[in-house]
């Protein structure tokens, strides 16, 4: 179970170098109760694009949490579902606060439909490939926010996404093995 604890710490953004208080960034963006008022069109775009992206990721991760054979893949998928659900709530709250249109529903991909038709090792390999690609897309959205966003909470979330999704991709590849 040490793997599960590491996943929870990593995805929650709570782990710091040697738990040194000087390196501790404090509560992550998900813990932020209210978003700061200053925002730019890039901040809005970040939230509007990330919500449907996360909803699709939640659907993909839920499938992995149920169908993956390897416990470490199921545990990671469950943690991804929890993290992204929290982030969707946060992002939709920001959009409401900013009086911006909420995003549309997530599109269900053909890849997800094809994944549902696989099982066993083939499922796990395809799941890891799809989720790694999906998380790479989240990193790209977060980079755009980091490069041009203005809202400090959105910028903090973008940084957290870049770090956690990069680590998740590595964990996915490690869990799958050679």
Short mmCIF file of C-alpha atoms in Angstrom, two decimals:
data_model
loop_
_atom_site.label_atom_id
_atom_site.label_comp_id
_atom_site.label_asym_id
_atom_site.label_seq_id
_atom_site.Cartn_x
_atom_site.Cartn_y
_atom_site.Cartn_z
CA UNK A 1 0.00 0.00 0.00
CA UNK A 2 2.95 2.46 0.08
CA UNK A 3 2.26 3.06 -3.64
CA UNK A 4 -1.28 4.27 -2.86
CA UNK A 5 0.00 6.68 -0.23
CA UNK A 6 2.55 8.08 -2.67
CA UNK A 7 -0.16 8.56 -5.29
CA UNK A 8 -2.41 10.41 -2.85
CA UNK A 9 0.41 12.71 -1.76
CA UNK A 10 1.54 13.35 -5.30
CA UNK A 11 -1.90 14.04 -6.73
CA UNK A 12 -2.94 16.17 -3.81
CA UNK A 13 0.01 18.45 -4.31
CA UNK A 14 0.99 17.93 -0.68
CA UNK A 15 4.45 16.42 -1.08
CA UNK A 16 7.41 18.75 -0.71
CA UNK A 17 11.14 18.30 -0.58
CA UNK A 18 11.82 16.66 2.75
CA UNK A 19 8.66 18.34 4.12
CA UNK A 20 10.71 21.51 4.60
CA UNK A 21 8.33 24.36 5.58
CA UNK A 22 10.28 26.76 3.37
CA UNK A 23 9.54 24.56 0.34
CA UNK A 24 5.89 24.03 1.25
CA UNK A 25 3.69 26.04 -1.12
CA UNK A 26 0.76 25.82 1.26
CA UNK A 27 -2.65 24.58 0.29
CA UNK A 28 -3.03 23.73 -3.37
CA UNK A 29 -5.43 25.59 -5.64
CA UNK A 30 -8.21 23.09 -4.96
CA UNK A 31 -8.20 24.20 -1.32
CA UNK A 32 -8.72 27.84 -2.32
CA UNK A 33 -12.22 28.87 -1.25
CA UNK A 34 -12.55 31.96 -3.43
CA UNK A 35 -10.77 32.93 -6.60
CA UNK A 36 -9.05 36.28 -6.85
CA UNK A 37 -10.99 38.78 -8.96
CA UNK A 38 -8.36 39.71 -11.54
CA UNK A 39 -8.55 37.48 -14.61
CA UNK A 40 -7.76 37.56 -18.30
CA UNK A 41 -9.29 35.95 -21.39
CA UNK A 42 -6.53 33.33 -21.17
CA UNK A 43 -7.64 32.43 -17.63
CA UNK A 44 -11.22 32.03 -18.87
CA UNK A 45 -10.08 29.94 -21.83
CA UNK A 46 -8.01 27.75 -19.51
CA UNK A 47 -11.02 27.00 -17.30
CA UNK A 48 -13.44 26.56 -20.21
CA UNK A 49 -11.12 24.13 -22.00
CA UNK A 50 -10.00 22.22 -18.94
CA UNK A 51 -13.49 21.39 -17.63
CA UNK A 52 -14.60 19.25 -20.60
CA UNK A 53 -11.06 17.88 -20.89
CA UNK A 54 -11.20 16.77 -17.25
CA UNK A 55 -14.68 15.31 -17.67
CA UNK A 56 -13.39 13.11 -20.46
CA UNK A 57 -10.37 12.23 -18.30
CA UNK A 58 -12.67 11.28 -15.43
CA UNK A 59 -14.60 8.95 -17.73
CA UNK A 60 -11.36 7.39 -18.95
CA UNK A 61 -9.90 7.03 -15.45
CA UNK A 62 -13.13 5.51 -14.10
CA UNK A 63 -12.91 2.86 -16.77
CA UNK A 64 -9.32 2.14 -15.76
CA UNK A 65 -10.23 2.03 -12.07
CA UNK A 66 -12.71 -0.75 -12.79
CA UNK A 67 -11.11 -2.68 -15.64
CA UNK A 68 -7.34 -2.55 -15.07
CA UNK A 69 -5.90 -5.76 -13.69
CA UNK A 70 -2.89 -4.24 -11.97
CA UNK A 71 -3.74 -2.77 -8.56
CA UNK A 72 -1.32 0.13 -9.04
CA UNK A 73 -3.14 1.17 -12.23
CA UNK A 74 -6.52 0.97 -10.48
CA UNK A 75 -5.22 3.00 -7.53
CA UNK A 76 -3.73 5.67 -9.78
CA UNK A 77 -6.93 5.84 -11.86
CA UNK A 78 -9.05 6.28 -8.71
CA UNK A 79 -6.77 9.10 -7.53
CA UNK A 80 -7.00 10.78 -10.94
CA UNK A 81 -10.81 10.64 -10.80
CA UNK A 82 -10.85 12.29 -7.36
CA UNK A 83 -8.35 15.00 -8.32
CA UNK A 84 -10.04 15.89 -11.57
CA UNK A 85 -13.51 15.95 -10.01
CA UNK A 86 -12.23 18.46 -7.45
CA UNK A 87 -10.64 20.53 -10.19
CA UNK A 88 -13.86 20.57 -12.26
CA UNK A 89 -15.75 21.92 -9.24
CA UNK A 90 -13.05 24.55 -8.71
CA UNK A 91 -12.93 25.60 -12.37
CA UNK A 92 -16.70 25.85 -12.79
CA UNK A 93 -16.81 27.93 -9.61
CA UNK A 94 -14.24 30.31 -11.06
CA UNK A 95 -16.23 30.68 -14.27
CA UNK A 96 -19.37 31.48 -12.27
CA UNK A 97 -17.47 34.02 -10.15
CA UNK A 98 -16.04 35.61 -13.27
CA UNK A 99 -19.56 35.61 -14.83
CA UNK A 100 -18.31 33.61 -17.79
CA UNK A 101 -20.14 30.98 -19.78
CA UNK A 102 -19.71 27.44 -18.51
CA UNK A 103 -18.13 24.99 -20.91
CA UNK A 104 -20.16 22.51 -22.91
CA UNK A 105 -20.29 18.82 -22.11
CA UNK A 106 -17.30 16.59 -22.67
CA UNK A 107 -17.22 14.81 -25.98
CA UNK A 108 -16.97 11.06 -25.75
CA UNK A 109 -14.07 9.98 -27.93
CA UNK A 110 -13.87 7.14 -30.40
CA UNK A 111 -10.77 5.98 -28.56
CA UNK A 112 -12.75 5.60 -25.35
CA UNK A 113 -15.39 3.55 -27.17
CA UNK A 114 -12.66 1.32 -28.63
CA UNK A 115 -11.04 0.96 -25.19
CA UNK A 116 -14.31 -0.35 -23.77
CA UNK A 117 -14.11 -3.24 -26.23
CA UNK A 118 -10.69 -4.42 -25.00
CA UNK A 119 -9.70 -6.39 -21.92
CA UNK A 120 -6.72 -7.77 -20.03
CA UNK A 121 -3.22 -6.68 -20.98
CA UNK A 122 -4.47 -5.12 -24.23
CA UNK A 123 -6.84 -2.94 -22.18
CA UNK A 124 -4.06 -1.87 -19.81
CA UNK A 125 -1.65 -0.98 -22.60
CA UNK A 126 -4.29 1.02 -24.48
CA UNK A 127 -5.49 2.64 -21.24
CA UNK A 128 -1.97 3.78 -20.34
CA UNK A 129 -1.42 5.14 -23.85
CA UNK A 130 -4.72 7.04 -23.91
CA UNK A 131 -4.40 8.41 -20.38
CA UNK A 132 -0.78 9.45 -20.94
CA UNK A 133 -1.80 11.33 -24.08
CA UNK A 134 -4.74 12.86 -22.25
CA UNK A 135 -2.53 14.04 -19.39
CA UNK A 136 -0.03 15.48 -21.89
CA UNK A 137 -2.87 17.55 -23.34
CA UNK A 138 -3.67 18.86 -19.84
CA UNK A 139 -0.01 19.84 -19.45
CA UNK A 140 -0.20 21.78 -22.73
CA UNK A 141 -3.32 23.65 -21.56
CA UNK A 142 -1.59 24.43 -18.27
CA UNK A 143 1.51 25.73 -20.06
CA UNK A 144 -0.62 28.13 -22.08
CA UNK A 145 -2.13 29.41 -18.84
CA UNK A 146 1.32 29.72 -17.24
CA UNK A 147 2.64 31.72 -20.18
CA UNK A 148 -0.24 34.18 -20.51
CA UNK A 149 -2.68 33.93 -17.63
CA UNK A 150 -3.13 36.61 -15.01
CA UNK A 151 -5.24 35.10 -12.24
CA UNK A 152 -2.99 33.90 -9.42
CA UNK A 153 -5.25 30.97 -8.52
CA UNK A 154 -5.44 29.80 -12.13
CA UNK A 155 -1.67 30.16 -12.45
CA UNK A 156 -1.18 28.09 -9.28
CA UNK A 157 -3.50 25.39 -10.61
CA UNK A 158 -1.64 25.40 -13.94
CA UNK A 159 1.64 24.85 -12.11
CA UNK A 160 0.13 22.04 -10.04
CA UNK A 161 -1.30 20.39 -13.16
CA UNK A 162 2.05 20.50 -14.95
CA UNK A 163 3.81 18.86 -12.01
CA UNK A 164 1.19 16.27 -11.11
CA UNK A 165 0.33 15.20 -14.66
CA UNK A 166 3.99 14.79 -15.55
CA UNK A 167 4.39 12.53 -12.50
CA UNK A 168 1.19 10.63 -13.39
CA UNK A 169 2.50 9.89 -16.88
CA UNK A 170 5.68 8.48 -15.38
CA UNK A 171 3.67 6.41 -12.88
CA UNK A 172 1.48 5.06 -15.68
CA UNK A 173 4.50 3.95 -17.66
CA UNK A 174 6.18 2.46 -14.61
CA UNK A 175 3.04 0.58 -13.57
CA UNK A 176 2.72 -0.97 -17.01
CA UNK A 177 6.28 -2.21 -16.98
CA UNK A 178 8.40 -3.12 -20.00
#
